[in-house]
XYZ file of C-alpha atoms in Angstrom:
470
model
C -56.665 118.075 166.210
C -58.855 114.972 166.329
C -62.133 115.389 164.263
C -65.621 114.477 166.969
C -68.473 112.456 165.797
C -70.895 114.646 166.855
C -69.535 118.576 165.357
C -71.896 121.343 163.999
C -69.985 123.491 161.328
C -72.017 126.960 161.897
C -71.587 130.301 160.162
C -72.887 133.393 161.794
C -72.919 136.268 159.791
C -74.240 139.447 158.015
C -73.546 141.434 154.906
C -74.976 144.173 152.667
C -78.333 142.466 151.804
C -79.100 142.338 155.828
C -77.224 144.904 157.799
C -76.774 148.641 157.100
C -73.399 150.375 157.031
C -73.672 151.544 160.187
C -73.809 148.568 162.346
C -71.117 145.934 159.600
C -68.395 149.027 160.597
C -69.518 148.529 164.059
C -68.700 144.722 163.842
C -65.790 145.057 161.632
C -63.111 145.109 164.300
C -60.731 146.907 161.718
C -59.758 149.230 165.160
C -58.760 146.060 167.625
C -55.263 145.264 168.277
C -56.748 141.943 169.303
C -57.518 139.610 167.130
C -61.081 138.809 167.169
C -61.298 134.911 167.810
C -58.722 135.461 170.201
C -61.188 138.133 171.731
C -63.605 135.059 171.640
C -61.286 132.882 173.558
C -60.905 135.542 176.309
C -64.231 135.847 176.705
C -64.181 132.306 177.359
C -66.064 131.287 174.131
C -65.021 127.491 173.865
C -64.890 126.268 170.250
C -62.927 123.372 167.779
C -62.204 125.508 165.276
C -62.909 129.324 164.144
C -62.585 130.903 160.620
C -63.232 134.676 160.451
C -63.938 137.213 157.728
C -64.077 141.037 157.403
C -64.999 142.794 154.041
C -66.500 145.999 153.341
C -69.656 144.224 152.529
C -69.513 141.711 155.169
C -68.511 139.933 158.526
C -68.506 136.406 159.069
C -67.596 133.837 161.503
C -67.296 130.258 160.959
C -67.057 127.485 163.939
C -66.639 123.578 163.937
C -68.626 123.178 167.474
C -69.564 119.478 169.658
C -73.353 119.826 168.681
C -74.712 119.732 172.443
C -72.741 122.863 172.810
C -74.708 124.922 170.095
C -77.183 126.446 171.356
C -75.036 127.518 174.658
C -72.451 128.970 172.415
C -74.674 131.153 170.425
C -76.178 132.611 173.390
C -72.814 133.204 174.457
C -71.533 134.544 170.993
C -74.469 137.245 170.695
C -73.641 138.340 174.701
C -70.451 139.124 173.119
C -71.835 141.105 169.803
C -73.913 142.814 172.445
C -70.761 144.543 174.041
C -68.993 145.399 171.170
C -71.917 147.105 169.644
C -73.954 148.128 172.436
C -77.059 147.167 170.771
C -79.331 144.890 172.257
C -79.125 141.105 171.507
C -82.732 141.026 170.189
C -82.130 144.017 167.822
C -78.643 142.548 166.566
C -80.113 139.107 165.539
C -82.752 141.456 163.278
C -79.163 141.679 161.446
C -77.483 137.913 161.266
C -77.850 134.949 159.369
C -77.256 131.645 161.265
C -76.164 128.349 159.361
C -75.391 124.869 159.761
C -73.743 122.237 158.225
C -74.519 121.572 154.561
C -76.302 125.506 154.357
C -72.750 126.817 155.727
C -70.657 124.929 152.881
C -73.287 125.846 150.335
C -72.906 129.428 151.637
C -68.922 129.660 152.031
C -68.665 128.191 148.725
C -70.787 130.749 147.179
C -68.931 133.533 148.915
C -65.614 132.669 147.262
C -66.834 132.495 143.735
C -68.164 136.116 144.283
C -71.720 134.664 143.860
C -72.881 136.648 147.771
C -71.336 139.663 146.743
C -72.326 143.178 146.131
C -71.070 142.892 142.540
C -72.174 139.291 141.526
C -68.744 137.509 140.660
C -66.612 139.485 141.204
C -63.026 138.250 141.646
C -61.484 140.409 144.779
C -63.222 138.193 147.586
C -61.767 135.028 146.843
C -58.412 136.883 147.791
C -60.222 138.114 150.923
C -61.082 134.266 151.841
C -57.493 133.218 151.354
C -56.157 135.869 153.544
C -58.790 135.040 156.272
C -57.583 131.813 155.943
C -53.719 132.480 156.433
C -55.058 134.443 159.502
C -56.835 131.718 161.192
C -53.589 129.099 160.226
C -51.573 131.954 162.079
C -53.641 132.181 164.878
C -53.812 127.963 165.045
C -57.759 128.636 165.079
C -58.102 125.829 161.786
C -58.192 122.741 162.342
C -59.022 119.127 160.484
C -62.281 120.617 159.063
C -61.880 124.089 157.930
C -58.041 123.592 156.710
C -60.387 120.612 154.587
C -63.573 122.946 153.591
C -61.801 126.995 152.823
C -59.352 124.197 150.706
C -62.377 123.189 148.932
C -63.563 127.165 148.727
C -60.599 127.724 146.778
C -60.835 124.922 144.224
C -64.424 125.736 143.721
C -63.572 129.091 142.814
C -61.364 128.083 140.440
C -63.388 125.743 138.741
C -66.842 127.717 138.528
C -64.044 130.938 137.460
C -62.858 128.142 134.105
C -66.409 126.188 133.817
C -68.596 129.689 133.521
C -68.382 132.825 132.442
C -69.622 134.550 135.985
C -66.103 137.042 135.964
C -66.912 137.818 132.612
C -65.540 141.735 132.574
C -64.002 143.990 135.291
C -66.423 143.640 137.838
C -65.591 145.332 141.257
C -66.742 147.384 144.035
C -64.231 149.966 142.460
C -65.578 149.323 138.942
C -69.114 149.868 140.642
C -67.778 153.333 142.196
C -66.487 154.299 138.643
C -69.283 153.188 137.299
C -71.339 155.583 139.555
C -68.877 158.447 139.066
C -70.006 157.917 134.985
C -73.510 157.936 135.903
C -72.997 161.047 137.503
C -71.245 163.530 135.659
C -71.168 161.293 132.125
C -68.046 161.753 130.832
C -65.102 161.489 132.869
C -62.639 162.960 130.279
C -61.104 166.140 131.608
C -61.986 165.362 135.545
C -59.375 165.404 138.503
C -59.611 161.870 140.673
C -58.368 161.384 143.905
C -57.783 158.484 145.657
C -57.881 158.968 149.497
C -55.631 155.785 150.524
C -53.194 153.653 148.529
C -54.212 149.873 148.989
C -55.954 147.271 147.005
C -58.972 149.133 146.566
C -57.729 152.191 145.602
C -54.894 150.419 142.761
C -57.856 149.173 141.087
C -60.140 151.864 141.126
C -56.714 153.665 139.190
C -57.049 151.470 136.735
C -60.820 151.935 136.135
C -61.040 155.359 135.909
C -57.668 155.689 133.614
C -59.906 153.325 131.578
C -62.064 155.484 131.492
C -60.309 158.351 130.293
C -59.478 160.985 133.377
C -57.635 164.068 133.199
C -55.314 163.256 136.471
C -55.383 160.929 139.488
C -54.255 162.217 142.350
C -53.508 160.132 145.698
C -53.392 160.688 149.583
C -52.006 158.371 151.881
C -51.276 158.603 155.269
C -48.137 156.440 154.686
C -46.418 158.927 152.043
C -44.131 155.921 150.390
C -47.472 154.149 149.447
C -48.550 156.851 147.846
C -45.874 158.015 145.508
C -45.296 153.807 144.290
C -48.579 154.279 143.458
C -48.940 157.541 141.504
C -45.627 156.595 139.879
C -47.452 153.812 138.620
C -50.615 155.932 136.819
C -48.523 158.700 136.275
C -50.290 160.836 139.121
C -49.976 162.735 142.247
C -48.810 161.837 145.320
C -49.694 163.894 149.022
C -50.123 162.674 152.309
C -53.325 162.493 154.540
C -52.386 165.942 156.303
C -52.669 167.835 152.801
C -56.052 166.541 152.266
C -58.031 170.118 152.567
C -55.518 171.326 149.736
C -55.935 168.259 147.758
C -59.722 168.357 147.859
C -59.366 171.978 146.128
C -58.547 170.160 142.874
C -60.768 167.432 142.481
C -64.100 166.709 140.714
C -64.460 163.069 142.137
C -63.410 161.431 145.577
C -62.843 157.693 146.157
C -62.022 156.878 149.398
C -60.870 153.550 150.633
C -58.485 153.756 153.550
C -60.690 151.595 156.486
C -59.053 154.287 158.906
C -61.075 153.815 162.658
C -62.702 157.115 162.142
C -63.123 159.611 159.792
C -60.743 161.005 157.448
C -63.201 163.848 155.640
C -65.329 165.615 157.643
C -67.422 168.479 157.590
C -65.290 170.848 158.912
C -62.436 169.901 156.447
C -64.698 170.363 153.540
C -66.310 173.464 154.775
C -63.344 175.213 154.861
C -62.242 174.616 151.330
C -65.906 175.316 149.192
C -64.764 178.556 148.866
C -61.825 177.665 147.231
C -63.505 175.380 145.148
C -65.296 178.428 143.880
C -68.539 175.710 145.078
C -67.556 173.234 142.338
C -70.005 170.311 142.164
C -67.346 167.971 144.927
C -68.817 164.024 144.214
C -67.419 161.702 146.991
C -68.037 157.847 146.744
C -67.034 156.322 150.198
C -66.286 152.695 149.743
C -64.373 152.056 153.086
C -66.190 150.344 156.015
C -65.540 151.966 158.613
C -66.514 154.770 156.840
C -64.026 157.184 155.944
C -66.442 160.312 155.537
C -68.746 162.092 158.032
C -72.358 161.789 157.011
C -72.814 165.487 157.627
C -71.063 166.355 155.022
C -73.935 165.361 152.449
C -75.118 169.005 154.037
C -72.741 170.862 152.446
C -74.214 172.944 149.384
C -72.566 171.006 145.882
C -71.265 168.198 147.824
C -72.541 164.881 147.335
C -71.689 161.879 149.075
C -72.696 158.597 148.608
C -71.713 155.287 150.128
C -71.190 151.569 149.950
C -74.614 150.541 149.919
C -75.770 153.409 147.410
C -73.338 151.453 144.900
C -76.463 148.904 144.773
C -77.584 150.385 141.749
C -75.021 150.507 139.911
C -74.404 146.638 140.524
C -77.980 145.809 139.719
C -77.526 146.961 136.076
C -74.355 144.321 135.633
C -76.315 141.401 137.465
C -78.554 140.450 134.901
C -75.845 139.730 132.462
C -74.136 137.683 134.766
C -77.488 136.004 136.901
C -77.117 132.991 134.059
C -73.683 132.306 134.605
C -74.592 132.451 138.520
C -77.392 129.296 138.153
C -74.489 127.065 136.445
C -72.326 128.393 139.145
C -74.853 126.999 141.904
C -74.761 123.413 140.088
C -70.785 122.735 140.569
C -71.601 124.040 144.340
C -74.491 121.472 144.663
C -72.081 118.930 143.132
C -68.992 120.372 145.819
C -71.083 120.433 148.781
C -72.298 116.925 147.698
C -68.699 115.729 147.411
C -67.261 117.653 150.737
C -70.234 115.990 152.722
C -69.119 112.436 151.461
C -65.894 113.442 153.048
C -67.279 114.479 156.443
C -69.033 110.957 156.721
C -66.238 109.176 155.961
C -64.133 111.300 158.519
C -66.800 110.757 161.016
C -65.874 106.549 160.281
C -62.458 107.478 161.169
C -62.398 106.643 165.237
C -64.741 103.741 164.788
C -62.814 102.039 162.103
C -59.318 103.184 164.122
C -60.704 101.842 167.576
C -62.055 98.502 166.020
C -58.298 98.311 164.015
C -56.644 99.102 167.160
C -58.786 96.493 169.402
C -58.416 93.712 167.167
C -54.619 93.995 166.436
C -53.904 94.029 170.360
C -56.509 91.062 171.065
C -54.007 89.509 168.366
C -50.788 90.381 169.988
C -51.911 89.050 173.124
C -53.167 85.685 171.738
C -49.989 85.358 169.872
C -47.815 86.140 172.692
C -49.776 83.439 175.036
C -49.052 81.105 172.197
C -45.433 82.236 171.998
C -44.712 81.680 175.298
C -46.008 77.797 174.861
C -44.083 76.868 171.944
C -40.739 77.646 173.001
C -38.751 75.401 170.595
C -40.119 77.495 167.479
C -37.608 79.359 165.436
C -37.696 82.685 164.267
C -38.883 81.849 160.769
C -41.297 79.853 162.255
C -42.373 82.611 164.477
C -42.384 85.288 161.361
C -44.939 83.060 159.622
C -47.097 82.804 162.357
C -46.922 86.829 162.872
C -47.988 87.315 159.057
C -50.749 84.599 159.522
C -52.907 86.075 162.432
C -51.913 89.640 160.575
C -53.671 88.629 157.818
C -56.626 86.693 160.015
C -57.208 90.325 161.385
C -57.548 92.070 158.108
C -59.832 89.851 156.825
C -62.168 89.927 159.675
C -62.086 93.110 160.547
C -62.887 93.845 156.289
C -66.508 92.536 156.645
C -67.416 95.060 159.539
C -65.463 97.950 158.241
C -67.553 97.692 154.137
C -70.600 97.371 156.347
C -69.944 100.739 157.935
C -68.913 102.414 154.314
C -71.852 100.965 152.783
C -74.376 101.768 155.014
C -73.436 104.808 156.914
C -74.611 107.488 153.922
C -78.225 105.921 154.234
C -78.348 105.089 158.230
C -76.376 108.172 159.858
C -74.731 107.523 162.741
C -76.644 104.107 163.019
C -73.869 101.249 161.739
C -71.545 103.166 163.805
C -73.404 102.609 166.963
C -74.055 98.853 166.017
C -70.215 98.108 165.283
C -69.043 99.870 168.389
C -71.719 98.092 170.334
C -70.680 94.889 168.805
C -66.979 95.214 169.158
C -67.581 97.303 172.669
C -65.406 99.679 171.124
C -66.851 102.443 174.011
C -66.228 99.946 177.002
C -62.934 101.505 179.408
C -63.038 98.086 180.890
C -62.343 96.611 177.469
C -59.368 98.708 176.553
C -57.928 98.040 179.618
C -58.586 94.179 179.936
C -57.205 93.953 176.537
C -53.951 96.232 177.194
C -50.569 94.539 176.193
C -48.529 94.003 178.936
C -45.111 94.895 178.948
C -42.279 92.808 178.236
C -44.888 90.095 177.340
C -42.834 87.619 176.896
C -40.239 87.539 179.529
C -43.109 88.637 182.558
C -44.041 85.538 184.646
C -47.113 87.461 185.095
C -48.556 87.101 181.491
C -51.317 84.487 181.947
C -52.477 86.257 185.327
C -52.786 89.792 183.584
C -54.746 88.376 180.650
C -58.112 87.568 180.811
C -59.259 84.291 181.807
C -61.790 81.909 179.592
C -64.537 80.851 181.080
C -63.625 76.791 181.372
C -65.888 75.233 178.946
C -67.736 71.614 180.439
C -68.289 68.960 178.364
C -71.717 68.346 177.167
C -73.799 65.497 177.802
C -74.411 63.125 174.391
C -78.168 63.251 175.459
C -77.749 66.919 175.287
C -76.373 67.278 172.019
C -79.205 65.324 170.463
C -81.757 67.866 171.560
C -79.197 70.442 171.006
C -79.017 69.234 167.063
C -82.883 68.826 167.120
C-alpha cells in the first residue's frame, strides 16, 4: 500500500475517564460475528488503513485517512455509532475523544505503556494492543503506517517498562478487584472465591487472591475443559456455567470476567439461593464489559455488587506511587513521537524523490539510446563506459535537489516538495508520457520521431552578443 502525501492519522475513541459502563459495553462489539472495520467497510466507510481496540476500559479506533476526506468520514463514522447504539449523534460525541496526527501517536503510545489505563501501568494492555494488532494484519486493515507506528507502540513499551519503574508491583484490574475484596471484608483468610469464567482475567485474579491467602477458589466456565486446567492449576474447583445457583451457595466473594453478550447472574438466580446462603453477606465485583451481572441485583438484601468503574478507588490509592514514574514515562514518548514524526516526513519525500529518480533515469536512457543509435561502430566496452558515465551524471545531479528536500522539508512542510516537483514537473501527465521509453529503442526506425524534438537553436548575431555580455 503506497503511503499519500496528504494522510490524517486520527483516533476516535472513549474509555473509563469519559464514558460510563453502560454505553463502552454498548460499543464493545464483543456480540458481532462481524468484524467491526469490516462492518465499517460495509457501511461503505472508505479508509487507508484501520486499527481497532476493545478493552474493558476502552474502545478505540485508529484510521490513516487522505485529509480532504476527514471531516466527511467522521460524519459518516458517528452515523454509524448512532445505529449501533441508538443514541443520538450529539449525545454520543458527549462520550469520544477525537485526535490527530502527533496527539494520536502521543496517545497510542501512552496506551501501551499502561500510562491511559484504569490502573496506571499496568502491564495487561500492551498484550491487548498486540492482539489488536494481529487482528487488523488478519483482516489486511494495516498498512505502511500503522504496521510502522503499533511497531513503535511496542518498543516504547518496552523501553519506558526497562528505563522506569511505572510496573513497579502487580498492578491489574484483577489486583484492583482483590484489592477491593480486602477493603471490604479485611482479611481474606478463610473466604470461598469464585471465579465466574476461566480466561486471562480470571488466571490472574487466581493468583492475587491465593496471594492473598483464601480458603478455596472455585471456578465456573461455560466451557467445562477451561475450567478444570484452571482449578488444577490453584488447586480449586471446577463447575460449569449451568451450576452457577449451586456454586453461588458457597462463596463469600464473586469475580466475574467472562464478556458473555448478556448476563450471566441475575436477580432471579441470586434470589433463589439467599436462603440457602442462610443471607450471608454475597460481595460480587463485576469486571467484564459487557457486564456479566444484572444491576438489579444490588437490590437484593446482603448482596453487594460493584463494577468496573467502582474499582476507581481502589486504583487511585496505587497512582500516586507510580504518578513519578508516569512523568519520566511521558519524556521517552515526547522523544518517540519526536522520532516517529521524523519518519513520517521522510516517508512523505518518498514519491517526490522516486518520481524525480524515475524521470531523470528515463530522460537518460533516452538520450543515451539517441546517441547509441549514432555511433554504431562503438563496442560493447565502449558502450558499458558510457552507460556508467551518464549513471553517475544522474546521481550527482539529481543529489543537489534531493539534500535540498531533506534539509529543508522539517522547517518548510510540504513547501520544497512543491518547488522540486514544480521544477522537475514531476505532476505533468504530458511529461511522463513525452519522456516514456519506447520499446525496442534501438532497433525501431521510429526512435527520433517518438522523442521529443529540440527547439532548433539560431545563431546569434556578434552585435547581439555584445549587448548580451553587457
Amino acid at each position: 500500500m503506497g503511503l499519500d502525501l496528504e494522510i490524517t492519522i486520527l483516533l476516535v475513541g472513549l474509555n473509563h475517564k469519559t464514558a460510563p459502563v453502560e454505553i463502552r459495553e454498548k460499543l464493545s462489539f464483543k456480540d458481532s460475528s462481524v468484524f467491526p472495520l469490516e462492518k465499517l467497510k460495509n457501511e461503505g466507510l472508505s479508509f487507508k488503513e484501520a486499527y481497532f481496540l476493545s478493552t474493558c476500559n476502552r474502545v478505540e479506533f485508529c484510521f490513516v485517512l487522505e485529509k480532504s476526506q476527514k471531516d466527511f468520514f467522521l460524519s459518516e463514522l458517528f452515523s454509524f455509532f448512532e445505529k449501533e447504539v441508538k443514541v443520538t449523534q450529539k449525545e454520543l460525541k458527549k462520550y469520544f475523544y477525537q485526535l490527530e496526527n502527533d496527539e494520536a501517536v502521543k496517545h497510542l503510545f501512552e496506551v501501551a505503556c499502561g500510562l491511559d489505563s484504569l490502573v496506571l501501568g499496568e502491564p495487561q494492555i500492551l498484550g491487548q494492543v498486540k492482539e489488536a494488532y494481529q487482528k487488523a494484519l488478519f483482516h489486511k486493515t494495516s498498512g505502511i503506517v500503522l504496521n510502522r507506528l503499533l511497531h513503535r507502540c511496542f518498543f516504547v513499551a518496552k523501553r519506558v517498562r526497562t528505563e522506569t519503574g511505572i510496573g513497579g508491583g502487580a498492578v491489574s484490574i484483577s489486583y484492583a478487584a482483590c484489592e477491593l475484596a480486602k477493603k471490604i471484608l479485611g482479611s481474606l483468610k478463610q473466604k470461598v472465591v469464585l471465579l465466574v469464567g476461566a480466561g486471562e482475567m480470571a488466571e490472574l485474579a487466581c493468583m492475587h487472591f491465593i496471594s492473598a491467602g483464601i480458603k478455596k477458589v472455585l471456578i465456573a466456565n461455560r466451557t467445562i475443559s477451561k475450567a478444570v486446567e484452571l482449578a488444577d492449576r490453584f488447586k480449586g474447583e471446577a463447575y460449569s456455567l449451568e451450576e452457577l445457583p449451586y456454586v453461588l451457595t458457597k462463596a463469600d466473594v464473586v469475580i466475574s470476567s467472562t464478556g458473555a453478550p448478556s448476563f450471566v447472574i441475575t436477580k432471579k438466580m441470586v434470589a433463589s439461593i439467599l436462603k440457602l446462603r442462610k443471607f450471608r453477606p454475597l460481595f460480587i465485583i463485576d469486571i467484564a464489559v459487557p457486564r456479566d451481572v444484572e444491576p438489579e441485583v444490588n437490590q437484593l438484601e446482603n448482596v453487594y455488587v460493584y463494577n468496573i468503574d467502582d474499582l476507581k478507588e481502589v486504583v487511585e490509592e496505587n497512582f500516586q506511587e507510580r504518578k513519578k514514574e508516569a512523568l519520566r514515562a511521558k519524556v521517552i514518548i515526547e522523544e518517540e513521537v519526536f522520532k516517529f514524526k521524523k519518519w513520517l516526513k521522510q516517508m512523505e519525500l518518498h514519491p517526490t524523490i522516486k518520481a524525480l529518480s524515475e524521470k531523470m533515469e528515463q530522460l537518460r536512457k533516452n538520450e543515451l539510446a539517441k546517441t547509441l543509435k549514432k555511433l554504431k561502430n562503438l563496442s560493447e566496452e565502449e558502450k558499458q563506459h558510457l552507460e556508467v558515465l551518464t549513471q553517475s551524471l544522474v546521481q550527482k545531479i539529481i543529489y543537489y535537489p534531493i539534500k535540498f528536500i531533506k534539509k529543508d522539508h522539517h522547517e518548510k512542510g510540504s513547501k520544497a516538495i512543491g518547488i522540486i516537483r514544480q521544477m522537475f514537473e514531476l505532476d505533468s501527465l504530458e511529461t511522463e508520457t513525452q519522456f516514456k521509453q519506447p520499446e525496442n529503442l534501438e532497433n525501431s526506425d521510429q526512435t527520433e520521431k517518438e522523442l521529443p524534438k529540440r527547439e532548433e537553436k539560431q545563431p546569434i548575431d556578434p552585435s547581439t552578443k555584445k549587448v548580451l555580455l553587457q
